[in-house]
Amino acid sequence: DKHLIMPGFRLTATTCLAAVIIVAAAGFETDSIPKELCSPFGSYPNPLHLTETDREQFAPVIHFPKDKEGRPQYRILDHTSPWEDRPVQLVSPEEHERAQQSCRVNNGNKNSNQEETPENVQDAPEQRDFDWYGVGRYDEDRVGMYESELFAVEDVEDQRTIHVGIDLDGPVGTPVHAFYHGKVHAVGYNPDLGDYGNVIVIKHDLPNSKGAVFALYGHLNASVVEKWKVGQFVEKSHVLGGMGAFWENGGWTIPHVHFQLSMHAPPTHDLPGAVAHKDRKKAMYEYPDPRYVLGALY
């Protein structure tokens, strides 16, 4: 399996803006940025100074199935080149529009239909039959993945291919949990093909006086925008929503939650989930490695 690197075996469970400014003034301490992409856990800047003790207080964002020995079971995925069995991971613009129109008609102008598959959607049966779990890596150069108009640029140097979150893949509807207490900063629906679809951003106040961080949970189903309002308190491990199907998650054919940390407050329910190579060093500080929250997934 070309895109399977290794099975996963474990899941361990405001200074913010000021820190970004200080780092910027210091030139981002570029010597501490690993030269190699997809570097090991602990290689990246840790501006929040999160430790294993802190992580023991966090809840899993999703619950992976476990084997008889209690080890979480998931695939570590390689998105550095198109997969032979799934060369395109976005539906076509025509199918995306057809699915969204069907959802709007069937759902009284809501953006999604959680209970029924939209009519005239070719890939719907495959979405419903999706039955495996995986992890998509941070700081991965995903050439060929971000091909929708949302990512179109005139200058190739501006092409955003470096993934600055972690993807947690699973069947449609898999519950997605808040990793810690917090308040809803923004919630909404980003409709463009290749965008987040239903998405929520939570401001989490961290334990042990570590300040706060903003966490984006993207590609969810419509329950997240129906259930949550800006300013609402969120308890640790509370279910935010479920993983959305492609007609509600931005058009992605692999159901997943994009989990991303941010040192600054986004102006709305959006963050750049991928950045250009020229912006990588800055992004490693502004959008820290999510494994500092999720643990050593790989």
Tab-separated table of C-alpha atoms in Angstrom, residues 22-281:
chain	number	residue	atom	x	y	z
A	22	ILE	CA	8.228	38.158	20.049
A	23	VAL	CA	9.096	35.294	17.728
A	24	ALA	CA	8.565	37.503	14.696
A	25	ALA	CA	10.914	40.101	16.105
A	26	ALA	CA	13.495	37.401	16.666
A	27	GLY	CA	13.335	36.272	13.061
A	28	PHE	CA	11.366	33.136	13.984
A	29	GLU	CA	14.481	31.451	15.345
A	30	THR	CA	14.818	29.673	12.039
A	31	ASP	CA	17.618	27.433	13.306
A	32	SER	CA	15.016	25.577	15.392
A	33	ILE	CA	12.850	24.778	12.362
A	34	PRO	CA	13.667	21.266	11.096
A	35	LYS	CA	14.935	21.249	7.548
A	36	GLU	CA	13.227	17.942	6.797
A	37	LEU	CA	9.474	17.945	6.264
A	38	CYS	CA	7.335	15.589	8.353
A	39	SER	CA	9.992	15.557	11.073
A	40	PRO	CA	9.603	13.531	14.291
A	41	PHE	CA	7.511	14.670	17.239
A	42	GLY	CA	9.444	17.173	19.351
A	43	SER	CA	11.437	18.559	16.413
A	44	TYR	CA	9.218	21.605	15.935
A	45	PRO	CA	8.890	24.829	17.937
A	46	ASN	CA	6.740	24.468	21.028
A	47	PRO	CA	5.715	28.094	21.715
A	48	LEU	CA	3.136	26.996	24.294
A	49	HIS	CA	5.723	24.895	26.172
A	50	LEU	CA	3.307	21.986	26.432
A	51	THR	CA	4.618	18.912	28.220
A	52	GLU	CA	3.572	15.305	28.699
A	53	THR	CA	2.078	16.368	32.040
A	54	ASP	CA	-0.093	18.889	30.227
A	55	ARG	CA	-1.143	16.319	27.632
A	56	GLU	CA	-2.323	13.957	30.356
A	57	GLN	CA	-5.089	16.482	31.018
A	58	PHE	CA	-6.258	16.579	27.386
A	59	ALA	CA	-8.962	14.427	25.822
A	60	PRO	CA	-8.568	12.616	22.480
A	61	VAL	CA	-10.078	14.481	19.554
A	62	ILE	CA	-11.294	11.162	18.148
A	63	HIS	CA	-11.300	7.677	19.654
A	64	PHE	CA	-9.438	5.211	17.464
A	65	PRO	CA	-10.412	1.534	17.613
A	66	LYS	CA	-8.011	-0.583	19.672
A	67	ASP	CA	-6.552	-4.049	19.306
A	68	LYS	CA	-6.591	-6.742	22.011
A	69	GLU	CA	-3.574	-5.151	23.682
A	70	GLY	CA	-5.322	-1.783	23.858
A	71	ARG	CA	-3.211	-0.145	21.140
A	72	PRO	CA	-4.990	2.388	18.902
A	73	GLN	CA	-5.227	1.176	15.320
A	74	TYR	CA	-4.835	3.641	12.477
A	75	ARG	CA	-2.842	4.180	9.307
A	76	ILE	CA	-0.143	6.824	8.988
A	77	LEU	CA	-0.840	8.291	5.563
A	78	ASP	CA	1.484	9.627	2.889
A	79	HIS	CA	-0.026	12.483	0.869
A	80	THR	CA	3.222	13.625	-0.766
A	81	SER	CA	2.054	12.260	-4.124
A	82	PRO	CA	-1.309	11.224	-5.563
A	83	TRP	CA	-2.513	7.757	-4.566
A	84	GLU	CA	-2.822	5.229	-7.373
A	85	ASP	CA	-6.214	4.026	-6.135
A	86	ARG	CA	-7.493	7.552	-5.376
A	87	PRO	CA	-5.535	10.071	-7.495
A	88	VAL	CA	-8.000	12.892	-6.790
A	89	GLN	CA	-9.288	13.451	-3.268
A	90	LEU	CA	-11.771	16.175	-4.159
A	91	VAL	CA	-15.003	15.624	-6.012
A	92	SER	CA	-15.435	17.548	-9.253
A	93	PRO	CA	-16.786	21.107	-9.135
A	94	GLU	CA	-19.921	19.866	-10.887
A	95	GLU	CA	-20.510	17.094	-8.362
A	96	HIS	CA	-19.799	19.468	-5.486
A	97	GLU	CA	-22.418	21.922	-6.740
A	98	ARG	CA	-24.898	19.135	-7.507
A	99	ALA	CA	-24.529	17.713	-3.981
A	100	GLN	CA	-24.883	21.108	-2.323
A	101	GLN	CA	-28.002	21.910	-4.341
A	102	SER	CA	-29.517	18.570	-3.404
A	103	CYS	CA	-28.769	19.210	0.274
A	104	ARG	CA	-30.306	22.670	0.103
A	105	VAL	CA	-33.471	21.316	-1.502
A	106	ASN	CA	-33.811	18.343	0.828
A	107	ASN	CA	-32.926	20.279	3.959
A	108	GLY	CA	-34.903	23.489	3.712
A	109	ASN	CA	-31.887	25.596	2.622
A	110	LYS	CA	-29.562	24.083	5.230
A	111	ASN	CA	-26.072	23.385	3.968
A	112	SER	CA	-26.067	19.659	4.661
A	113	ASN	CA	-28.141	16.535	5.091
A	114	GLN	CA	-26.897	14.253	7.828
A	115	GLU	CA	-29.605	11.619	7.690
A	116	GLU	CA	-29.977	10.912	3.978
A	117	THR	CA	-27.607	10.739	1.032
A	118	PRO	CA	-28.232	13.554	-1.463
A	119	GLU	CA	-29.699	12.426	-4.752
A	120	ASN	CA	-27.608	12.251	-7.939
A	121	VAL	CA	-24.286	12.021	-6.083
A	122	GLN	CA	-21.925	9.469	-7.604
A	123	ASP	CA	-19.534	8.910	-4.700
A	124	ALA	CA	-22.119	8.725	-1.906
A	125	PRO	CA	-22.074	4.898	-1.483
A	126	GLU	CA	-18.271	4.911	-1.101
A	127	GLN	CA	-18.543	7.588	1.595
A	128	ARG	CA	-21.076	5.538	3.524
A	129	ASP	CA	-18.888	2.412	3.285
A	130	PHE	CA	-15.678	4.139	4.451
A	131	ASP	CA	-14.517	2.022	7.404
A	132	TRP	CA	-10.856	2.717	8.243
A	133	TYR	CA	-8.975	5.218	10.422
A	134	GLY	CA	-5.880	7.192	9.548
A	135	VAL	CA	-3.620	10.126	10.405
A	136	GLY	CA	-2.519	12.745	7.879
A	137	ARG	CA	0.769	14.375	8.803
A	138	TYR	CA	1.794	17.880	9.818
A	139	ASP	CA	4.357	19.769	7.691
A	140	GLU	CA	3.738	17.519	4.699
A	141	ASP	CA	4.223	18.776	1.141
A	142	ARG	CA	0.974	17.728	-0.536
A	143	VAL	CA	1.750	18.388	-4.164
A	144	GLY	CA	-1.247	17.748	-6.377
A	145	MET	CA	-3.822	17.658	-3.591
A	146	TYR	CA	-4.970	21.281	-3.436
A	147	GLU	CA	-6.219	21.755	-6.975
A	148	SER	CA	-9.551	23.566	-6.587
A	149	GLU	CA	-10.091	27.255	-7.411
A	150	LEU	CA	-9.736	28.041	-3.712
A	151	PHE	CA	-5.994	27.375	-4.019
A	152	ALA	CA	-5.432	28.998	-7.422
A	153	VAL	CA	-2.479	31.428	-7.604
A	154	GLU	CA	-0.699	33.339	-10.339
A	155	ASP	CA	2.827	32.866	-8.970
A	156	VAL	CA	3.967	29.284	-8.315
A	157	GLU	CA	5.851	30.519	-5.230
A	158	ASP	CA	2.491	31.304	-3.669
A	159	GLN	CA	1.144	27.774	-4.150
A	160	ARG	CA	0.015	26.453	-0.760
A	161	THR	CA	1.003	22.794	-0.398
A	162	ILE	CA	2.553	22.531	3.110
A	163	HIS	CA	-0.075	21.074	5.463
A	164	VAL	CA	-0.063	22.857	8.849
A	165	GLY	CA	-2.625	20.731	10.678
A	166	ILE	CA	-3.127	17.041	11.345
A	167	ASP	CA	-5.909	15.072	9.694
A	168	LEU	CA	-7.683	12.397	11.704
A	169	ASP	CA	-9.559	10.133	9.280
A	170	GLY	CA	-12.504	7.876	10.040
A	171	PRO	CA	-15.981	6.835	8.932
A	172	VAL	CA	-18.612	9.469	8.225
A	173	GLY	CA	-20.209	10.553	11.494
A	174	THR	CA	-17.237	9.634	13.716
A	175	PRO	CA	-17.600	11.838	16.829
A	176	VAL	CA	-15.107	14.700	17.122
A	177	HIS	CA	-14.313	15.869	20.662
A	178	ALA	CA	-12.961	19.076	22.187
A	179	PHE	CA	-9.474	18.344	23.512
A	180	TYR	CA	-9.910	20.690	26.483
A	181	HIS	CA	-12.247	23.241	28.019
A	182	GLY	CA	-12.812	26.438	26.090
A	183	LYS	CA	-15.227	28.843	24.435
A	184	VAL	CA	-16.505	28.897	20.881
A	185	HIS	CA	-14.577	31.603	19.036
A	186	ALA	CA	-16.211	31.081	15.631
A	187	VAL	CA	-18.433	28.523	13.949
A	188	GLY	CA	-19.890	28.328	10.454
A	189	TYR	CA	-19.899	26.819	7.009
A	190	ASN	CA	-17.198	27.423	4.370
A	191	PRO	CA	-18.864	26.315	1.124
A	192	ASP	CA	-16.052	26.406	-1.456
A	193	LEU	CA	-14.717	23.197	-2.956
A	194	GLY	CA	-11.578	22.276	-1.003
A	195	ASP	CA	-12.552	24.384	2.019
A	196	TYR	CA	-13.532	23.192	5.512
A	197	GLY	CA	-17.265	22.847	5.008
A	198	ASN	CA	-18.720	22.870	8.529
A	199	VAL	CA	-16.085	24.133	10.953
A	200	ILE	CA	-15.650	25.359	14.514
A	201	VAL	CA	-12.815	27.305	16.178
A	202	ILE	CA	-12.451	27.079	19.961
A	203	LYS	CA	-10.300	29.190	22.243
A	204	HIS	CA	-8.847	26.749	24.753
A	205	ASP	CA	-7.415	28.091	28.008
A	206	LEU	CA	-4.578	25.692	28.735
A	207	PRO	CA	-3.665	24.088	32.077
A	208	ASN	CA	-0.722	25.033	34.285
A	209	SER	CA	-0.833	28.717	33.293
A	210	LYS	CA	0.228	27.947	29.724
A	211	GLY	CA	-2.013	30.651	28.274
A	212	ALA	CA	-4.510	30.002	25.485
A	213	VAL	CA	-4.538	28.556	22.014
A	214	PHE	CA	-7.109	28.545	19.233
A	215	ALA	CA	-8.003	25.159	17.754
A	216	LEU	CA	-9.810	24.673	14.444
A	217	TYR	CA	-11.833	21.508	13.874
A	218	GLY	CA	-12.754	21.367	10.183
A	219	HIS	CA	-14.684	19.167	7.698
A	220	LEU	CA	-17.482	18.301	10.140
A	221	ASN	CA	-21.168	17.607	9.586
A	222	ALA	CA	-23.937	20.163	9.929
A	223	SER	CA	-24.642	19.353	13.582
A	224	VAL	CA	-21.701	21.562	14.608
A	225	VAL	CA	-23.282	24.753	13.241
A	226	GLU	CA	-26.715	23.781	14.529
A	227	LYS	CA	-25.471	22.987	18.041
A	228	TRP	CA	-22.853	25.632	18.843
A	229	LYS	CA	-22.920	29.423	19.116
A	230	VAL	CA	-20.101	31.951	19.484
A	231	GLY	CA	-19.231	32.489	23.153
A	232	GLN	CA	-20.688	29.170	24.292
A	233	PHE	CA	-18.642	27.227	26.859
A	234	VAL	CA	-17.270	23.858	25.744
A	235	GLU	CA	-16.252	21.168	28.195
A	236	LYS	CA	-13.281	18.889	27.660
A	237	SER	CA	-14.182	15.778	25.627
A	238	HIS	CA	-17.576	17.207	24.640
A	239	VAL	CA	-18.700	16.051	21.197
A	240	LEU	CA	-18.494	19.003	18.823
A	241	GLY	CA	-19.979	17.177	15.839
A	242	GLY	CA	-19.250	14.274	13.532
A	243	MET	CA	-16.947	13.848	10.551
A	244	GLY	CA	-18.794	15.127	7.512
A	245	ALA	CA	-19.420	13.411	4.204
A	246	PHE	CA	-18.112	15.132	1.090
A	247	TRP	CA	-21.341	17.034	0.479
A	248	GLU	CA	-20.829	18.837	3.802
A	249	ASN	CA	-17.049	18.722	4.431
A	250	GLY	CA	-15.829	20.855	1.519
A	251	GLY	CA	-15.871	18.137	-1.113
A	252	TRP	CA	-13.219	15.797	0.327
A	253	THR	CA	-13.711	12.124	-0.492
A	254	ILE	CA	-11.890	10.850	2.625
A	255	PRO	CA	-13.918	11.755	5.741
A	256	HIS	CA	-11.682	13.391	8.323
A	257	VAL	CA	-11.304	16.208	10.818
A	258	HIS	CA	-8.583	18.755	10.100
A	259	PHE	CA	-7.217	19.714	13.539
A	260	GLN	CA	-5.055	22.826	13.634
A	261	LEU	CA	-3.629	25.011	16.387
A	262	SER	CA	-3.184	28.760	16.048
A	263	MET	CA	-1.313	31.194	18.241
A	264	HIS	CA	-3.522	34.062	17.080
A	265	ALA	CA	-7.276	34.537	16.932
A	266	PRO	CA	-8.635	34.029	13.416
A	267	PRO	CA	-11.034	36.781	12.310
A	268	THR	CA	-13.662	34.179	11.383
A	269	HIS	CA	-14.174	30.400	11.168
A	270	ASP	CA	-11.159	29.920	8.931
A	271	LEU	CA	-7.397	29.380	8.976
A	272	PRO	CA	-4.994	28.552	6.136
A	273	GLY	CA	-4.755	24.771	6.412
A	274	ALA	CA	-1.810	24.778	4.031
A	275	VAL	CA	0.889	27.381	3.388
A	276	ALA	CA	3.455	28.076	0.671
A	277	HIS	CA	7.048	26.876	1.027
A	278	LYS	CA	8.203	30.473	1.450
A	279	ASP	CA	5.915	30.838	4.511
A	280	ARG	CA	6.795	27.522	6.153
A	281	LYS	CA	9.187	28.805	8.811
